[in-house]
Short mmCIF file of C-alpha atoms and ligand atoms in Angstrom, two decimals:
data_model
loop_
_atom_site.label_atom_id
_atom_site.label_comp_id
_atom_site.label_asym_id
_atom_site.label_seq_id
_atom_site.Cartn_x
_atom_site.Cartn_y
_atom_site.Cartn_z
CA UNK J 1 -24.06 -3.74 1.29
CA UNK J 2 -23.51 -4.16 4.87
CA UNK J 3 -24.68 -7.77 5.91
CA UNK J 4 -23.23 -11.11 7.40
CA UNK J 5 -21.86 -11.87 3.90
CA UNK J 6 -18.29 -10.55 2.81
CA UNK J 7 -19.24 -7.58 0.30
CA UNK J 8 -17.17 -6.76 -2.82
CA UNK J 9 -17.43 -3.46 -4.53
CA UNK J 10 -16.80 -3.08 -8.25
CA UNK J 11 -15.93 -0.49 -9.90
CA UNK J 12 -16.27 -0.42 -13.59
CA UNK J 13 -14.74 2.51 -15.18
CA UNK J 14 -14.64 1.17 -18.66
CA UNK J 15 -12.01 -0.83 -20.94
CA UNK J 16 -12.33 -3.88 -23.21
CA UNK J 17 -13.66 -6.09 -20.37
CA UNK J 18 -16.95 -4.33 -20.41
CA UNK J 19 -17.01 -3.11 -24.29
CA UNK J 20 -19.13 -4.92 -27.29
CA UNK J 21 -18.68 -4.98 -30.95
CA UNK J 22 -21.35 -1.83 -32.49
CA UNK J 23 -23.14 -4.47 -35.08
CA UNK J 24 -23.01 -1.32 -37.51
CA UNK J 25 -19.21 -0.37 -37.36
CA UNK J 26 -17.94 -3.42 -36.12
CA UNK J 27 -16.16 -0.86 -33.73
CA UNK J 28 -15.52 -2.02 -30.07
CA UNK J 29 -17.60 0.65 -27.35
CA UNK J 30 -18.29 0.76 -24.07
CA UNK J 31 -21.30 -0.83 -23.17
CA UNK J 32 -24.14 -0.29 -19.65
CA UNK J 33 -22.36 -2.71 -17.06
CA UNK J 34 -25.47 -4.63 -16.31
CA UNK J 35 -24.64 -6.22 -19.64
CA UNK J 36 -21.18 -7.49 -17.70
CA UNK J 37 -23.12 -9.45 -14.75
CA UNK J 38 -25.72 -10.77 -17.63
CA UNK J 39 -22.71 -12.35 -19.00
CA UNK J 40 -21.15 -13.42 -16.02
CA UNK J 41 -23.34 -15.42 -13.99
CA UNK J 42 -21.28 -16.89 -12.50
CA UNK J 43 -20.22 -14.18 -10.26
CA UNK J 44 -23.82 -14.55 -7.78
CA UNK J 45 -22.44 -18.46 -6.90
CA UNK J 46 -19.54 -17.00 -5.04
CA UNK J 47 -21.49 -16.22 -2.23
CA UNK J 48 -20.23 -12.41 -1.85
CA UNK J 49 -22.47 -9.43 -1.53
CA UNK J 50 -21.39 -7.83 -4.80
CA UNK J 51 -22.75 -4.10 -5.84
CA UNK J 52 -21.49 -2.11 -8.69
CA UNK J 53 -21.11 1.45 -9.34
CA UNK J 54 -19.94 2.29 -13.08
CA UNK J 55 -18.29 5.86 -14.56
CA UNK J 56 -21.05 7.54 -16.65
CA UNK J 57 -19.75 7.20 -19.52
CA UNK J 58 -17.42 4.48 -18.96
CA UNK J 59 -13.80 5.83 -20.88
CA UNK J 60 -11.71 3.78 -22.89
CA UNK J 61 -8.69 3.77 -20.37
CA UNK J 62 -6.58 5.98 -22.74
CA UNK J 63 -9.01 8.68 -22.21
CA UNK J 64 -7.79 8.79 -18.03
CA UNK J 65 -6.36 11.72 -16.78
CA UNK J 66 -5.73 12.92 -12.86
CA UNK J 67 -9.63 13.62 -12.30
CA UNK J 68 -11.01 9.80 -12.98
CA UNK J 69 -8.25 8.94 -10.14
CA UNK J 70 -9.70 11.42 -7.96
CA UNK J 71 -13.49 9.71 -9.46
CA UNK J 72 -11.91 6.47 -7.85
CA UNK J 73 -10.33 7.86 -4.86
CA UNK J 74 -14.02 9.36 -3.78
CA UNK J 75 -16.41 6.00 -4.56
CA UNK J 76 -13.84 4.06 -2.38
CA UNK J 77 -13.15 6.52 0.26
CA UNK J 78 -17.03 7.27 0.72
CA UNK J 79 -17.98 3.36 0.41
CA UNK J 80 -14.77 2.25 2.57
CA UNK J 81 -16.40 1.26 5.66
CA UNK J 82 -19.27 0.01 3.63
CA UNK J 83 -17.30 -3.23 1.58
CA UNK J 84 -14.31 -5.57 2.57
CA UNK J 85 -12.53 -5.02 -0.72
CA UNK J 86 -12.86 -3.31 -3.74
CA UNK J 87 -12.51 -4.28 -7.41
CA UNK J 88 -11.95 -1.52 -10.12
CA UNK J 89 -12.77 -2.86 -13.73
CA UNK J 90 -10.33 -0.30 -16.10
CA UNK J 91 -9.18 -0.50 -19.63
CA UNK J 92 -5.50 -2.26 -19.65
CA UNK J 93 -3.90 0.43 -21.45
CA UNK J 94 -2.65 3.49 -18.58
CA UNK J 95 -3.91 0.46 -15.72
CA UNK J 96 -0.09 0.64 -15.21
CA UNK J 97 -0.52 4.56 -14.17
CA UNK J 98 -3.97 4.26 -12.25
CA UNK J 99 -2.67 1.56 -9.85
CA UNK J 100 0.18 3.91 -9.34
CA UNK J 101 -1.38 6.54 -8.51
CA UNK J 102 -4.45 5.05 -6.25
CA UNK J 103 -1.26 3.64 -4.17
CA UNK J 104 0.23 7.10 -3.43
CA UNK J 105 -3.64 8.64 -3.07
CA UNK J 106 -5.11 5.96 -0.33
CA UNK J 107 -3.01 6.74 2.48
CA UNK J 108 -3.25 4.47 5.09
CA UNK J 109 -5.15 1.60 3.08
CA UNK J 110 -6.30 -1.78 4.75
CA UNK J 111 -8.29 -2.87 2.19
CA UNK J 112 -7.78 -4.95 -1.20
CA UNK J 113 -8.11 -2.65 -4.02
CA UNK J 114 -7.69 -4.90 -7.15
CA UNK J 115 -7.84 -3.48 -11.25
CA UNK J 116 -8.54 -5.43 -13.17
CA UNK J 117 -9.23 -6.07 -16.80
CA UNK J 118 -9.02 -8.05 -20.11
CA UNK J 119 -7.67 -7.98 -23.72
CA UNK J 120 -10.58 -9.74 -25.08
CA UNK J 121 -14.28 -8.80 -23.88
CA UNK J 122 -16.45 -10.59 -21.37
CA UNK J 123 -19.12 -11.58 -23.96
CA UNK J 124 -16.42 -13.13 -26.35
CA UNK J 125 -15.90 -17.01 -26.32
CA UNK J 126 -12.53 -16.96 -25.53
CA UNK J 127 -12.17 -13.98 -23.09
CA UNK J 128 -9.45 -13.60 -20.30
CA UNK J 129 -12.19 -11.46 -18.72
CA UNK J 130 -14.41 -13.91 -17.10
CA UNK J 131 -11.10 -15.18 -14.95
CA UNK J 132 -9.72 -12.03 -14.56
CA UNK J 133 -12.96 -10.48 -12.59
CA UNK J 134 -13.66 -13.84 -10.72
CA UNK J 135 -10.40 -14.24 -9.37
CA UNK J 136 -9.96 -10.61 -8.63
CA UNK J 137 -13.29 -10.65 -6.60
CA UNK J 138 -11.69 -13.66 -4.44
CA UNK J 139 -8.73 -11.63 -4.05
CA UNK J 140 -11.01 -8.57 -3.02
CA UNK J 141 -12.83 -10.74 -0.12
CA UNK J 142 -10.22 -13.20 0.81
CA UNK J 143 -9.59 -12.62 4.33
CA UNK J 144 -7.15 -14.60 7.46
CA UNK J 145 -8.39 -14.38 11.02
CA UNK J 146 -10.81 -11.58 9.86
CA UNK J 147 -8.06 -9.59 8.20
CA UNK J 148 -7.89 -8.86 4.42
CA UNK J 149 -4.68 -11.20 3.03
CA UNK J 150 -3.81 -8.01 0.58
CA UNK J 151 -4.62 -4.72 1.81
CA UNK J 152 -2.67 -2.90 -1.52
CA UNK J 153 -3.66 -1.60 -4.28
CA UNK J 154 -2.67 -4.34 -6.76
CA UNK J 155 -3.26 -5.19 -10.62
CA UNK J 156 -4.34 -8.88 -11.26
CA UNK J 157 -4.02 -10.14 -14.39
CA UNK J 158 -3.35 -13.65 -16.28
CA UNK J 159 -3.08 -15.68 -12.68
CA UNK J 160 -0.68 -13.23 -10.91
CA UNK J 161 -1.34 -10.50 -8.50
CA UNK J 162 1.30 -8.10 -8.90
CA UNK J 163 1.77 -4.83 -6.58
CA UNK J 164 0.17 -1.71 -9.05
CA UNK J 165 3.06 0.60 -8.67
CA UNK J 166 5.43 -1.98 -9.53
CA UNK J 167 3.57 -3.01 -13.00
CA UNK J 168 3.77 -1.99 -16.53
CA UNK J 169 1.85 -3.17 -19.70
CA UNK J 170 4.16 -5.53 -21.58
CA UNK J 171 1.63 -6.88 -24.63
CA UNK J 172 -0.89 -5.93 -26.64
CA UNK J 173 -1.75 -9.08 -27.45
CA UNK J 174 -1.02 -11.78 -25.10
CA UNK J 175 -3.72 -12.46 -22.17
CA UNK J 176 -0.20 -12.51 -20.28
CA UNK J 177 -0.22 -8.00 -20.30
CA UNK J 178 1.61 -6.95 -17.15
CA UNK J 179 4.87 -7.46 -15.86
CA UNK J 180 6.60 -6.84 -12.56
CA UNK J 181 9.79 -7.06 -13.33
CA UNK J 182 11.49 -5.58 -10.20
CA UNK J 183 9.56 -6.94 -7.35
CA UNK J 184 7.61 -10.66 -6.98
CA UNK J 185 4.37 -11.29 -7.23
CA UNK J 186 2.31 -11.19 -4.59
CA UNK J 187 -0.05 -14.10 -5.52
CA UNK J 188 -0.50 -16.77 -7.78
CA UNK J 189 -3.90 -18.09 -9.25
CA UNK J 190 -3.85 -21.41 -10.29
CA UNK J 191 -5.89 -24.24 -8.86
CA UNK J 192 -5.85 -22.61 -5.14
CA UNK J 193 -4.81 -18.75 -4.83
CA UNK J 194 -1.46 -18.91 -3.35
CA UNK J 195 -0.32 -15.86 -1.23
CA UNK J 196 2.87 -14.99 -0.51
CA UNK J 197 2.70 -13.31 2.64
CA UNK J 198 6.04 -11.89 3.14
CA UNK J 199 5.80 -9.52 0.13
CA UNK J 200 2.28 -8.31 0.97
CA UNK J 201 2.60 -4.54 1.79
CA UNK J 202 0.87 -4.30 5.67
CA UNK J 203 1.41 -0.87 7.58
CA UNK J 204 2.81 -1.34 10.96
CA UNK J 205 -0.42 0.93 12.60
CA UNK J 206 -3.84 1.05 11.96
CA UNK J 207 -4.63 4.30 11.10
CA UNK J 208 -7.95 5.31 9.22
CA UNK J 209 -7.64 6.06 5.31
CA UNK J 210 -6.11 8.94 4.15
CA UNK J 211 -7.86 9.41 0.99
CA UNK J 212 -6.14 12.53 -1.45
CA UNK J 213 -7.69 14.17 -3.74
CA UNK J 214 -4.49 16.74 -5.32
CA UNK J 215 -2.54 16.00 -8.21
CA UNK J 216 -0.39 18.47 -10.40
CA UNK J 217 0.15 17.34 -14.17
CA UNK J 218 3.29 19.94 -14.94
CA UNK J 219 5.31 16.91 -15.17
CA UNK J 220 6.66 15.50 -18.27
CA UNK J 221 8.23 12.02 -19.37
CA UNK J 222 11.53 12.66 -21.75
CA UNK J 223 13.13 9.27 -23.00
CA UNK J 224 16.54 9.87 -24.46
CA UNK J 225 17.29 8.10 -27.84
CA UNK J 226 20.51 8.09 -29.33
CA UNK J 227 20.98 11.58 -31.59
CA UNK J 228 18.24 13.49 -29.36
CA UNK J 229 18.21 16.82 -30.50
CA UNK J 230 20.16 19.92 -27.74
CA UNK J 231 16.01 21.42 -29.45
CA UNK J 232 13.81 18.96 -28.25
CA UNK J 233 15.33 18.38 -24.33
CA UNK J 234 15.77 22.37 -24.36
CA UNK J 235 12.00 23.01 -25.32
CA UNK J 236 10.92 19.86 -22.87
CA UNK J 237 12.77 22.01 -19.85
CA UNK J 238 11.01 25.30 -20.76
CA UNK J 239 8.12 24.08 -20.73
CA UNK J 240 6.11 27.19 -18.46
CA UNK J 241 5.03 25.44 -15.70
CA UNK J 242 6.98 22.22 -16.16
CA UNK J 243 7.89 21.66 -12.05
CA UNK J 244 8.70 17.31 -12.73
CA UNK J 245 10.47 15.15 -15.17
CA UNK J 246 10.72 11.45 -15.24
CA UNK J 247 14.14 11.20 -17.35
CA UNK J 248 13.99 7.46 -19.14
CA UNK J 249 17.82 7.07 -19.44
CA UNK J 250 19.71 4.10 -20.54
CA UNK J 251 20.76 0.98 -18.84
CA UNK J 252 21.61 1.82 -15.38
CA UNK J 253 20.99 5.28 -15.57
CA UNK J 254 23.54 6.21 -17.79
CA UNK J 255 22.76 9.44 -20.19
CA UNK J 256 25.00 11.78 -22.82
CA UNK J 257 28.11 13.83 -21.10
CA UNK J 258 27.82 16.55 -24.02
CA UNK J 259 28.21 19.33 -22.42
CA UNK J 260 24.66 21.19 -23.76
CA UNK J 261 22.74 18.14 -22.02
CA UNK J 262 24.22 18.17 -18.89
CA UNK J 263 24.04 22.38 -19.12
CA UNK J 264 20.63 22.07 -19.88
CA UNK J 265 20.15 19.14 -16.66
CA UNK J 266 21.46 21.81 -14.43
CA UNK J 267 19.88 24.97 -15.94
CA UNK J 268 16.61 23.12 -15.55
CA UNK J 269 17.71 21.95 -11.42
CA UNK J 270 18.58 25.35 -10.62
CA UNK J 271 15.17 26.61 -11.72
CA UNK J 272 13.52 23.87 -8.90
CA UNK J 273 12.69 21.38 -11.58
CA UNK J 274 13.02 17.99 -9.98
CA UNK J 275 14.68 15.62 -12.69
CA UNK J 276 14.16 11.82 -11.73
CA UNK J 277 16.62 9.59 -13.45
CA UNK J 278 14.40 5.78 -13.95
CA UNK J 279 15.94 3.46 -16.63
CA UNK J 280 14.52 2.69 -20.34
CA UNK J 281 15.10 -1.15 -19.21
CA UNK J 282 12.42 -3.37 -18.03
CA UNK J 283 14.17 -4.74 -15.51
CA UNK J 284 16.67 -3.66 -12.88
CA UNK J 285 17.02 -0.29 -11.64
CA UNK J 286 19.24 3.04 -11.62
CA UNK J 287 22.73 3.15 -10.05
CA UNK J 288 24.31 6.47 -11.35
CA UNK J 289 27.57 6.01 -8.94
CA UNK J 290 28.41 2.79 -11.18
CA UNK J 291 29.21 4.84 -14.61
CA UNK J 292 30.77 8.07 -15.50
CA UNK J 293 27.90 9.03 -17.48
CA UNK J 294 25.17 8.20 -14.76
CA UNK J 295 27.84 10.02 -11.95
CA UNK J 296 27.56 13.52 -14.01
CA UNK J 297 23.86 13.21 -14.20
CA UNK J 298 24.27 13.00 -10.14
CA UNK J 299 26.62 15.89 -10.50
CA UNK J 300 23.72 17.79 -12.66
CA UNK J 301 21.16 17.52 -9.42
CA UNK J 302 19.15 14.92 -11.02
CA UNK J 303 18.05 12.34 -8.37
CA UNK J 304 17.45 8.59 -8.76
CA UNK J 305 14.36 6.68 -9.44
CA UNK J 306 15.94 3.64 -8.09
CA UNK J 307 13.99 0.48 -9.61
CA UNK J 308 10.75 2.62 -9.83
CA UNK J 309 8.76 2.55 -12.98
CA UNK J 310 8.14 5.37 -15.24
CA UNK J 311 4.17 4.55 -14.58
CA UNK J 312 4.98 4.98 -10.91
CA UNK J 313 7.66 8.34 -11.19
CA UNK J 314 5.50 10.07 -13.25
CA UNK J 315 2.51 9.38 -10.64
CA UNK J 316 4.42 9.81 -7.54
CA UNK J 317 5.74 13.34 -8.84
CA UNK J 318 2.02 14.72 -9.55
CA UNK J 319 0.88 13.18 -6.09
CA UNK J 320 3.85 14.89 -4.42
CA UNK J 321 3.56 18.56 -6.26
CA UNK J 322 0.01 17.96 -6.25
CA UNK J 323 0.31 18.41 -1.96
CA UNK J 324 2.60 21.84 -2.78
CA UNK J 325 5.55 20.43 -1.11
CA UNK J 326 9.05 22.57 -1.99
CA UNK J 327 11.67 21.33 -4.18
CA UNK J 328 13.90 19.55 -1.43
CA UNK J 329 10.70 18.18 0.25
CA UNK J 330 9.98 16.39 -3.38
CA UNK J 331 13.37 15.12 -3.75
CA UNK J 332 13.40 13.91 0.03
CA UNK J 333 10.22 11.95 -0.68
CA UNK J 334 11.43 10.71 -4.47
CA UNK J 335 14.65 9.16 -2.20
CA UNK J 336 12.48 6.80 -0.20
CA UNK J 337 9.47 4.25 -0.57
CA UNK J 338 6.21 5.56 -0.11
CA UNK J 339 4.21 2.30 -0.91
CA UNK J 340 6.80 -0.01 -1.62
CA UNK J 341 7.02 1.68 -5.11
CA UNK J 342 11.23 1.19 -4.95
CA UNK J 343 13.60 -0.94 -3.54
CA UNK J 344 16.57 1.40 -2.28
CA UNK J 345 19.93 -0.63 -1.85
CA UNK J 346 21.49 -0.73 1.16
CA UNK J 347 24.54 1.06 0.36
CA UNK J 348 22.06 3.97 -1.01
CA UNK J 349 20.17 4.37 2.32
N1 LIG N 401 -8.23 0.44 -25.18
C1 LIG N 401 -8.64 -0.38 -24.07
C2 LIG N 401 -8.50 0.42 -22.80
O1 LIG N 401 -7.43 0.51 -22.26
C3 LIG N 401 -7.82 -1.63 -24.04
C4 LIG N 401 -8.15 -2.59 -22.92
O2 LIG N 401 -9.04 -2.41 -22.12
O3 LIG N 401 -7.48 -3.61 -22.84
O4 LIG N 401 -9.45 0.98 -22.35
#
């Protein structure tokens, strides 16, 4: 809490880092946090006030859903002015979509907010979680001339910070899990933390958080495959409800020109369903004025995604419908950078 020394919050909502083995299944569970800082001692010779606050129950990440954001959202807005950065301990698997979607929901944010996690858990010999959560605390409290060095929400993982809506989970496996393809890291852990100041996200005023607490889940995500059925994209568009779709097209944002797709594209645009076109590829982004195919999607009303991910589309949509703005309003704010989600090219702007 509030003293001379710089305070960390963390935030465990659950996730390998804090789960053990149940010695009668052999089944991996959440277990009680203060188990974590028993096997992390470490973490009281940094010198930081730390306090912890954990989700009762803590979820295995694939059990998030809009409400544990909104869980998040509330600890951090009502301990902001409490902490100098915050740490949120979350199961790898939909980190990707949480990071995304605290971006869009802390308006305004000038403090670290850094999830974090690990494929192997804290109490196991060789766990990535030990390094993970110590390095993510210095991240949390590392400050320049009083000011915090990344006021984002970021994921840091395997020695690189990486901005949260530009990440995706690459590996089940490898401590290396996230990727961000389409923008640099913002820091590097290795023997000294190494910031790279010019890609750190900083707000040109100072205004006071903007927490949100509204999202709207009648989105869906439709990835095209070769020989998807006229069926299956017809029932995904009439779905009742359905106001958002993150289309994962191919290469640059190239889809079928049969003419039932791109009837069924418009159909679904005419009814006020916003269609955003983000690519299938890792890397790179959307350019539908470079191909035929991409150019009749463009015809169809669909707009671009740019070089967003699907983690952050999907989350920027909910955010967006969540607030009740019309149609064009969503489109208008799916065609620029919120949170340095997307990189628009020049030529597009
Ligand atoms: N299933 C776990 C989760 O996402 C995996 C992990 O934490 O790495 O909660």
């Amino acid at each position: 809490m509030k003293n001379n020394l710089t305070s960390v919050l963390i935030i465990y909502t659950g996730g390998t880092i804090g789960m053990a083995e149940n010695k009668t299944t052999g089944i991996l569970e959440p277990f009680n946090f203060h188990h974590l800082l028993d096997n992390v001692p470490e973490l009281r010779q940094l010198g930081f006030s730390i306090s912890t606050i954990q989700f009762e129950p803590p979820i295995d990440s694939s059990e998030v859903e809009p409400d544990s954001w909104i869980k998040i959202v509330h600890i951090i807005a009502d301990n902001y002015n409490l902490f100098d950065g915050f740490v949120v301990l979350h199961g790898t698997d939909t980190m990707a979509y949480t990071a995304s979607a605290l971006s869009f929901m802390l308006e305004n944010l000038g403090k670290p907010v850094i999830l974090t996690g690990s494929q192997l858990p804290i109490g196991m010999l060789r766990t990535d979680g030990k390094e993970n959560l110590i390095t993510a605390i210095e991240i949390a409290a590392a400050k320049e001339n009083g000011q915090p060095l990344v006021p984002e929400v970021c994921i840091f993982f395997e020695n690189h910070l990486m901005r949260g809506n530009r990440t995706t989970k690459i590996s089940a496996e490898n401590f290396s899990a996230f990727r961000s393809t389409n923008y640099p890291s913002l820091a590097h852990a290795g023997v000294h933390i190494r910031y790279y100041d010019n890609v750190i996200y900083r707000h040109a005023s100072h205004k006071p958080l903007r927490p949100h607490y509204l999202m709207d889940s009648n989105v869906v995500i439709l990835k095209l495959f070769p020989g998807i059925s006229e069926l299956t994209v017809r029932s995904i568009l009439n779905i009742p409800g359905l106001k958002g779709v993150v289309l994962e097209t191919f290469g640059s944002g190239n889809a079928p020109t049969k003419e039932w797709f791109l009837g069924l594209m418009k159909e679904a645009v005419n009814k006020g369903i916003v269609i955003v076109n983000v690519t299938q590829c890792r890397g790179g982004g959307v350019q539908m004025k470079r191909y035929g195919t991409g150019n009749k999607l463009l015809e169809a009303g669909v707009v671009s995604g740019y070089d967003s991910t699907t983690e952050a589309a999907v989350t920027k949509l909910m955010f967006l419908f969540g607030h009740k703005l019309s149609t064009q309003e969503v489109k208008d704010n799916m065609n620029c950078s919120l949170i340095g989600e997307i990189t628009i090219p020049e030529e597009e702007r």
